[in-house]
Amino acid sequence: MSDLVSLSATALRAAVLQGEVSVREIVEAHLSRIAALDPRLHAYLGVDEAGARQRADALDAARRRREPAGPLFGVPVALKDNLCVRGWETTCGSRILEGFRPPYDATAVARLREAGAVFLGRTNLDEFAMGSSTENSAFGPTRNPWDLSRAPGGSSGGSAAAVAARLAAIALGSDTGGSIRQPAALCGVVGVKPTYGRVSRYGLVAFGSSLDQIGPLARTVEDAAVALSVLAGSDPHDSTSVADPVPDYAEALARGVEGLRFGLAREYLPPDLDPEVRGALERCVARLRAEGASVEEISLPHTPHAIPTYYLVATSEASSNLARYDGVKYGPREGGDRDLRTMYAATRGRGFGPEVKRRIFLGTFALSSGYVEAYYGRALRVRSLLRRDFDEAFRGVDLVLGPTSPFPAFRLGEKVDDPFQMYLCDVFTVTANLVGLPAVSVPAGFTSDRHAAPGLPIGLQVIGPPLAEAGCLRAAAAIERTCGVRGRAPALAPAG
Amino acid sequence: MVEREATIGLETHVQLKTRTKLFCGCAYAFGAPPNTLVCPVCAGLPGALPVLNRAAFETAVRAALALRCEIPPETKFDRKNYFYPDLPKGYQISQFDAPLSRNGSLALADGTVVRIRRAHLEEDAGKAIHDRGERTLVDFNRCGVPLLEIVTEPDLHAAADAVAYLVLLRRTMRYAGISECDMEKGSLRCDVNVSLAPRGDPPGTRVEVKNLNSFRMIGRAIEHEIARQGEVLDRGGRVEQETRLWRDGQGATAPMRSKEEAHDYRYFPEPDLPPFHAPARWVEELRASLPELPGERRARFERAYGLPSETAETLTAERGLADYFEALAQACGDPKAAANWTAGEVSRELNERGIAIEAFPLPAPNLARLLALVPARVSVGAARTIFRELVGSPGADPAALAASMGLEQVSDPAAIEAACREAIAGAPKAVEEFRAGKGKALDSLMGKVMGATKGRANPGLVRETLRRLLGSPT
């Protein structure tokens, strides 16, 4: 088998089941590519070579015993480093969790394991998933495989870069305000943010608990659909998980978009939208129409309030979620020989990076007595208005289509010193989290030679009503098919 | 001098007797080795999520119903944020503005009605241990244990009333099987709020007192706090709104933190737990499952059995004791005797053995068989002796025991007359005194007869026989 690293997850599994290749060979191919390329990309924070080999051999042995093979049998998977994996270090890209090894598996991780996946390692992220460029990682940024001087997006930048660079077939990310979809768009891969509650959050280190969802990143819509079928489902460990039955998401993909009604939100087409992103969207609209779908303009009038609302809700919850990192139980403890206040201040002062501190301050303020009504309380009210926008929209259309990110990949360092500019990366993605809707980002072209930065991936986003993952994926598959970007890979030479 | 009135409100935490903790499957046992009863959820590990223990919710609603609270159809949890090493998540999951119950009451024996403002469910914190050398140690075992916080309206005005409320609260919780309410084991904890103002004025500045580990301490602390605030006001000073700690050794409260230092808990809805519903039918089923509660039972005992209020109070102190009394009263048909025996001999035996009524070996029906022998066949004194024997062999027949112990009452007139003659012959001085009009001398003669018969002689018959032999008209 040549070029094992470029095969999709479904193709890899089929090759293993047909005896064309062993899981061990697949894993070795990925490990050697990681060894060759990741020193420059820094998609991974840790690679579990021994564990992956051991697991590969165990799966090969199971295969020889003709044991049933799960839907991800032999598929090499990377995990964002905010997911608990028993025995691995889980750092969340933060100094404050260095050395923390969870004694349990996240439910999503356990389900992948059950489905036959091989875990290669843990991927880089903005500290505690707070950021849109992966530059907020305490362990250094990840680079975009399409242009090493650019950011992969974030916070699941390591996962998106790993999948794009063929350092894993599938990766898990988490999406609180766009953290799966935006890096998927910037790295030219598929990223799925499921309906809130569709995938258990148990074992995902919390950032904004009412917004967080785990989802897959993959190079094909089909792979993402297969992975989502494995991940989704109710979990007794997560009271917010949804009990509805899980469909076979891959099954519906071939059905096409004939008769589907798409809404194009006026508010998602601002004048300053990158012209090539606009162009990709327009081409996509034309092709969807050609496929028999209808596309009409709609309005989501409260969209301008989404970013401030998001940054109040997410930071409020984060200020509480991150209170547990106090140096008492795990992670580095500073000033432990002094009084309690000193220990807290020193541990948290040194353990957290500037963006995390900024958000803790913001959230603490938004919840504090005398301000909670004006900030957090008002944010909750706007949140319900945003929900109403979508309820209204879905009366007339099946799905909402728009850009995932206002611009393609930006340069490392370009926005990192201007938090507000960085926050605007999420302008089209946060609403799906605030409303709890499923959304898929799918590659839909590249910047042209006329663009200041040619050859960068452009992603489009399909947002659906609650639990309409199947519809979103079906639309994404049509975009994937008609916009013809499948198979194009970043040109990466091994480290010199 | 202006007459002042104290206003007292209580916040009581009752640990629910559930098999597992509030949000995880861990068991809890007081005194278990530190940090052995923890899991990722109650230790607040990154990524772990709470899942409500339905049994704890049900127990909490039953407790609230026992306190005559209203149960709103929907309730939710909130996060109470503060830093302390024994709080592993940095917040406590509690209930803020939608508690599972409101507007209850508890009626004390003297008719005072204490209104319950609310009762809500929350998780306990762990324990920080400061007395093992220089370091502070933390035991997370208690983290996540379900607590019901019961908040009264400021309806109490004296330390004794506060203690009476707590006694009845504990009794009610034990009756309904909600909690052991053992302060020594921390399954009942109480903070008090005390304020002082001229009678008729609105309540004065509220002072919270913590670190109260027994009902005795609570009573003393309230009395002390009333006196302290009185002195401050007498001096023309102003009572500070603050939290104070009771120092039992000094018998005084000391400042802990001022209003300015008070925490801003930054409450917000717990996003990890959806709201919970308490359907009316389910609530009614729970209400129907409650046993008769101590207040009602005390009133019924007074009414139905004609018991004095004090006896009824003693008998209803524990559900098991009250049950025993009722079984005994029914079996022997004499509620007064049943009450005296249950409150007297049975309780004494329990105290001596250090056991609960549930562990008492003698079934009420067999004790009733002993009581049936009194006074015709055995004296009250003999019955007490037989009772102690019977407790040791609870299956024995009381009548047979009386016979084998030689304690059956002697009522044979000839035998009694012989004993009386012997006593008269042996005590000429007493006889002389009696004849001289000293009625008391008869008692000494009676004592001699009873002594000679080892207490078995029928006392009425002895007295009658002595008077006859001594020629007294009555």
mmCIF file with all atom_site columns, N, CA, C and O in Angstrom, chain A residues 50 295 350:
data_model
loop_
_atom_site.group_PDB
_atom_site.id
_atom_site.type_symbol
_atom_site.label_atom_id
_atom_site.label_alt_id
_atom_site.label_comp_id
_atom_site.label_asym_id
_atom_site.label_entity_id
_atom_site.label_seq_id
_atom_site.pdbx_PDB_ins_code
_atom_site.Cartn_x
_atom_site.Cartn_y
_atom_site.Cartn_z
_atom_site.occupancy
_atom_site.B_iso_or_equiv
_atom_site.pdbx_formal_charge
_atom_site.auth_seq_id
_atom_site.auth_comp_id
_atom_site.auth_asym_id
_atom_site.auth_atom_id
_atom_site.pdbx_PDB_model_num
ATOM 1  N N  . ALA A 1 50  ? 4.608   4.259  21.703 1.00 0.00 ? 50  ALA A N  1
ATOM 2  C CA . ALA A 1 50  ? 4.540   2.897  22.248 1.00 0.00 ? 50  ALA A CA 1
ATOM 3  C C  . ALA A 1 50  ? 3.097   2.438  22.382 1.00 0.00 ? 50  ALA A C  1
ATOM 4  O O  . ALA A 1 50  ? 2.751   1.310  21.996 1.00 0.00 ? 50  ALA A O  1
ATOM 5  N N  . VAL A 1 295 ? -31.893 28.505 -2.725 1.00 0.00 ? 295 VAL A N  1
ATOM 6  C CA . VAL A 1 295 ? -31.132 29.345 -1.802 1.00 0.00 ? 295 VAL A CA 1
ATOM 7  C C  . VAL A 1 295 ? -31.803 30.704 -1.757 1.00 0.00 ? 295 VAL A C  1
ATOM 8  O O  . VAL A 1 295 ? -32.045 31.312 -2.797 1.00 0.00 ? 295 VAL A O  1
ATOM 9  N N  . ARG A 1 350 ? 1.219   32.253 37.880 1.00 0.00 ? 350 ARG A N  1
ATOM 10 C CA . ARG A 1 350 ? 2.251   31.668 37.012 1.00 0.00 ? 350 ARG A CA 1
ATOM 11 C C  . ARG A 1 350 ? 1.686   30.604 36.081 1.00 0.00 ? 350 ARG A C  1
ATOM 12 O O  . ARG A 1 350 ? 2.232   30.367 35.005 1.00 0.00 ? 350 ARG A O  1
#
